Short mmCIF file of C-alpha atoms in Angstrom, two decimals:
data_model
loop_
_atom_site.label_atom_id
_atom_site.label_comp_id
_atom_site.label_asym_id
_atom_site.label_seq_id
_atom_site.Cartn_x
_atom_site.Cartn_y
_atom_site.Cartn_z
CA MET A 30 -16.40 28.86 -31.60
CA ASP A 31 -12.99 27.29 -31.63
CA GLN A 32 -12.91 23.52 -31.80
CA GLU A 33 -10.30 21.76 -29.58
CA LEU A 34 -7.58 20.05 -31.53
CA ALA A 35 -7.90 16.23 -31.44
CA ASP A 36 -4.83 14.30 -30.41
CA PRO A 37 -3.34 11.78 -32.65
CA ALA A 38 -4.47 8.34 -31.51
CA PRO A 39 -1.07 7.28 -30.10
CA LEU A 40 -0.70 10.52 -28.14
CA ALA A 41 -4.38 10.21 -26.83
CA ALA A 42 -3.56 6.59 -25.80
CA LEU A 43 -0.36 7.70 -23.95
CA ILE A 44 -2.25 10.45 -22.17
CA GLY A 45 -5.05 7.97 -21.25
CA ALA A 46 -2.46 5.65 -19.83
CA LEU A 47 -0.70 8.28 -17.71
CA ARG A 48 -4.07 9.32 -16.28
CA ARG A 49 -4.34 6.00 -14.63
CA LEU A 50 -1.62 7.13 -12.09
CA PRO A 51 -3.13 8.41 -8.76
CA GLY A 52 -3.61 12.27 -8.68
CA VAL A 53 -2.85 12.68 -12.42
CA GLY A 54 -5.54 14.62 -14.35
CA VAL A 55 -5.75 15.28 -17.99
CA LYS A 56 -3.59 18.29 -18.03
CA SER A 57 -0.81 16.70 -16.01
CA ALA A 58 -0.87 13.70 -18.20
CA ARG A 59 -0.57 15.79 -21.23
CA ARG A 60 2.42 17.70 -19.89
CA MET A 61 4.13 14.36 -18.95
CA ALA A 62 3.53 12.91 -22.34
CA TYR A 63 4.81 15.97 -24.20
CA HIS A 64 7.89 16.02 -21.97
CA LEU A 65 8.67 12.39 -22.56
CA LEU A 66 8.18 12.59 -26.29
CA GLN A 67 9.81 16.01 -26.95
CA HIS A 68 12.59 16.22 -24.26
CA ASP A 69 13.39 12.75 -22.89
CA GLN A 70 12.90 9.98 -25.32
CA PRO A 71 15.59 7.87 -23.64
CA GLY A 72 13.76 8.36 -20.42
CA ALA A 73 10.49 7.21 -21.96
CA ILE A 74 12.16 4.02 -23.28
CA ALA A 75 13.81 3.46 -19.89
CA LEU A 76 10.34 3.83 -18.25
CA THR A 77 8.66 1.31 -20.53
CA GLN A 78 11.40 -1.15 -20.03
CA ALA A 79 11.51 -0.83 -16.31
CA LEU A 80 7.67 -1.27 -16.28
CA ALA A 81 7.73 -4.19 -18.34
CA GLN A 82 10.45 -5.71 -16.22
CA ALA A 83 8.59 -5.05 -12.97
CA LEU A 84 5.39 -6.57 -14.46
CA THR A 85 7.36 -9.70 -15.62
CA GLU A 86 9.64 -10.35 -12.58
CA LEU A 87 7.70 -9.11 -9.51
CA ARG A 88 5.31 -11.34 -7.64
CA HIS A 89 3.66 -11.17 -4.17
CA CYS A 90 5.55 -12.39 -1.13
CA GLU A 91 4.00 -15.50 0.14
CA ARG A 92 4.06 -14.30 3.67
CA CYS A 93 3.46 -10.58 3.59
CA ASN A 94 1.82 -9.97 0.22
CA THR A 95 4.26 -7.24 -0.77
CA PHE A 96 6.07 -7.08 -4.06
CA SER A 97 9.04 -9.35 -4.32
CA VAL A 98 11.36 -11.02 -6.79
CA GLU A 99 11.60 -14.07 -4.58
CA PRO A 100 8.79 -16.21 -3.18
CA ILE A 101 9.66 -14.77 0.31
CA CYS A 102 10.71 -11.15 0.50
CA ALA A 103 13.89 -10.01 2.19
CA LEU A 104 12.13 -8.52 5.18
CA CYS A 105 10.08 -11.64 5.83
CA ALA A 106 13.26 -13.75 5.50
CA ASP A 107 15.21 -11.53 8.04
CA PRO A 108 15.70 -13.59 11.20
CA ARG A 109 16.36 -10.29 13.17
CA ARG A 110 12.79 -9.30 12.77
CA ASP A 111 10.27 -9.93 15.63
CA ALA A 112 7.94 -12.58 14.36
CA THR A 113 5.60 -12.14 17.41
CA GLN A 114 4.37 -8.80 15.90
CA LEU A 115 2.45 -8.41 12.74
CA CYS A 116 1.64 -4.94 11.39
CA ILE A 117 -1.21 -4.76 8.80
CA VAL A 118 -1.02 -1.83 6.20
CA GLU A 119 -2.85 -1.07 3.18
CA THR A 120 0.05 -0.45 0.70
CA PRO A 121 3.75 -1.07 0.35
CA ALA A 122 4.04 2.74 0.57
CA ASP A 123 2.59 2.58 4.01
CA GLN A 124 5.08 -0.17 5.00
CA ASN A 125 7.95 2.17 3.76
CA VAL A 126 6.59 4.94 5.93
CA ILE A 127 6.63 2.75 9.04
CA GLU A 128 10.08 1.42 8.25
CA ALA A 129 11.37 5.00 7.92
CA SER A 130 10.15 5.67 11.49
CA HIS A 131 12.53 3.18 12.94
CA GLY A 132 9.91 2.41 15.53
CA TYR A 133 8.98 -1.06 14.50
CA ARG A 134 10.95 -4.28 14.19
CA GLY A 135 8.18 -6.79 13.56
CA LEU A 136 6.77 -8.26 10.38
CA TYR A 137 4.06 -6.94 8.01
CA TYR A 138 1.06 -8.03 6.02
CA ILE A 139 0.14 -5.63 3.11
CA LEU A 140 -3.49 -5.69 2.14
CA MET A 141 -2.97 -4.06 -1.26
CA GLY A 142 -6.16 -2.12 -0.62
CA ARG A 143 -8.94 -1.64 2.04
CA LEU A 144 -12.52 -2.32 2.51
CA SER A 145 -14.72 -0.04 0.39
CA PRO A 146 -18.36 -1.11 0.05
CA LEU A 147 -19.09 1.79 -2.15
CA GLY A 148 -16.16 1.08 -4.38
CA GLY A 149 -16.83 -2.63 -4.65
CA ALA A 150 -13.86 -3.87 -2.53
CA GLY A 151 -15.14 -6.29 -0.05
CA ALA A 152 -13.38 -8.79 2.29
CA GLU A 153 -12.62 -11.10 -0.61
CA GLU A 154 -11.24 -8.61 -2.99
CA ILE A 155 -8.38 -7.60 -0.58
CA GLY A 156 -7.87 -11.07 0.67
CA LEU A 157 -8.85 -10.77 4.30
CA ALA A 158 -9.06 -14.55 4.65
CA ARG A 159 -5.28 -14.72 3.97
CA VAL A 160 -4.64 -12.09 6.59
CA LEU A 161 -6.52 -14.15 9.26
CA GLU A 162 -4.54 -17.18 8.15
CA ARG A 163 -1.22 -15.34 8.28
CA ALA A 164 -1.97 -13.92 11.75
CA ALA A 165 -3.10 -17.21 13.17
CA ASP A 166 0.15 -19.03 12.50
CA GLY A 167 0.82 -19.74 16.09
CA VAL A 168 3.87 -17.31 16.43
CA VAL A 169 2.16 -13.93 16.24
CA ARG A 170 1.13 -12.51 19.56
CA GLU A 171 0.19 -8.91 18.65
CA VAL A 172 -1.43 -7.50 15.42
CA ILE A 173 -1.02 -3.88 14.89
CA LEU A 174 -3.55 -2.32 12.63
CA ALA A 175 -2.01 0.54 10.69
CA THR A 176 -4.68 1.18 8.14
CA SER A 177 -5.22 4.88 7.14
CA PHE A 178 -7.39 7.11 9.37
CA THR A 179 -10.00 7.47 6.69
CA ALA A 180 -13.67 6.16 6.79
CA GLU A 181 -12.58 3.15 4.65
CA GLY A 182 -9.43 2.56 6.73
CA ASP A 183 -11.30 2.68 10.00
CA VAL A 184 -13.88 0.17 8.53
CA THR A 185 -11.08 -2.18 7.53
CA ALA A 186 -9.46 -1.92 10.96
CA HIS A 187 -12.77 -2.56 12.69
CA TYR A 188 -13.58 -5.59 10.63
CA LEU A 189 -10.07 -7.04 11.00
CA GLY A 190 -9.94 -6.18 14.73
CA ASP A 191 -13.13 -8.19 15.47
CA ALA A 192 -12.02 -11.22 13.44
CA LEU A 193 -8.48 -11.29 14.93
CA ARG A 194 -9.71 -10.86 18.66
CA ALA A 195 -12.09 -13.69 17.96
CA ARG A 196 -8.92 -15.85 17.39
CA GLY A 197 -7.43 -14.97 20.69
CA LEU A 198 -4.88 -12.40 19.40
CA THR A 199 -3.95 -9.09 20.95
CA VAL A 200 -5.00 -6.34 18.59
CA THR A 201 -3.72 -2.69 18.73
CA ARG A 202 -4.27 0.26 16.49
CA LEU A 203 -2.05 3.27 15.78
CA ALA A 204 -2.67 6.17 18.20
CA ARG A 205 -4.73 9.11 16.97
CA GLY A 206 -1.76 11.40 16.60
CA VAL A 207 -2.09 10.48 13.00
CA PRO A 208 -4.47 13.16 11.62
CA ALA A 209 -8.04 12.04 10.92
CA GLY A 210 -8.60 11.55 7.16
CA SER A 211 -4.96 10.88 6.53
CA GLU A 212 -3.36 8.44 4.19
CA LEU A 213 -0.57 6.82 6.21
CA GLU A 214 1.89 7.20 3.27
CA TYR A 215 1.71 11.11 3.61
CA VAL A 216 2.39 11.17 7.31
CA ASP A 217 5.91 12.17 8.51
CA ALA A 218 8.04 9.38 10.09
CA GLY A 219 8.15 11.23 13.51
CA THR A 220 4.38 11.17 13.83
CA VAL A 221 4.27 7.51 12.72
CA ALA A 222 6.89 6.50 15.35
CA TRP A 223 4.85 8.31 18.03
CA ALA A 224 1.59 6.62 16.81
CA LEU A 225 3.33 3.21 16.97
CA ALA A 226 4.74 3.82 20.46
CA GLU A 227 1.37 4.99 21.74
CA ARG A 228 -0.80 2.34 20.06
CA ARG A 229 -3.86 1.11 21.89
CA SER A 230 -6.05 -1.92 22.16
#
């Protein structure tokens, strides 16, 4: 029986690191590693430098929790945004989808995750206390829950909705035009715009 060739330790470490990316299995990681090493060494160097710079310079915005160089991100600092509306999303990618829909001019809070009892992500792990504090600033009148229409996204929306309504806030959820089981970042901008316009309490 043929024995599989063992990778040199540095190559194995690179493949292992690439496998940390979402949706990347061992075969894809191996192809990426070979490409960077064999065909695009300048690109590999640029990638490591850009990643190191991002890790060093980026922080979380003090208001919305997204990635930012400044303490307050550009969107939160924009006086043209409607501060009475707060849209809660799971990731910066979800925020980008909503912005691309051109159907929302309020502010955001990015959870950087969602409740996942089986995965060990509880209220504390995704900072839900900070969400409640942000929403209860005295300016916000409506909170739009734009978590994904997955089991975990629905649990997160339900938990947040109950806590926010208890504080006297109007809480709405994206309309069900977004397909069940969908991650928001993969939904087209037109569908997101419709779901925002048709949101319900």
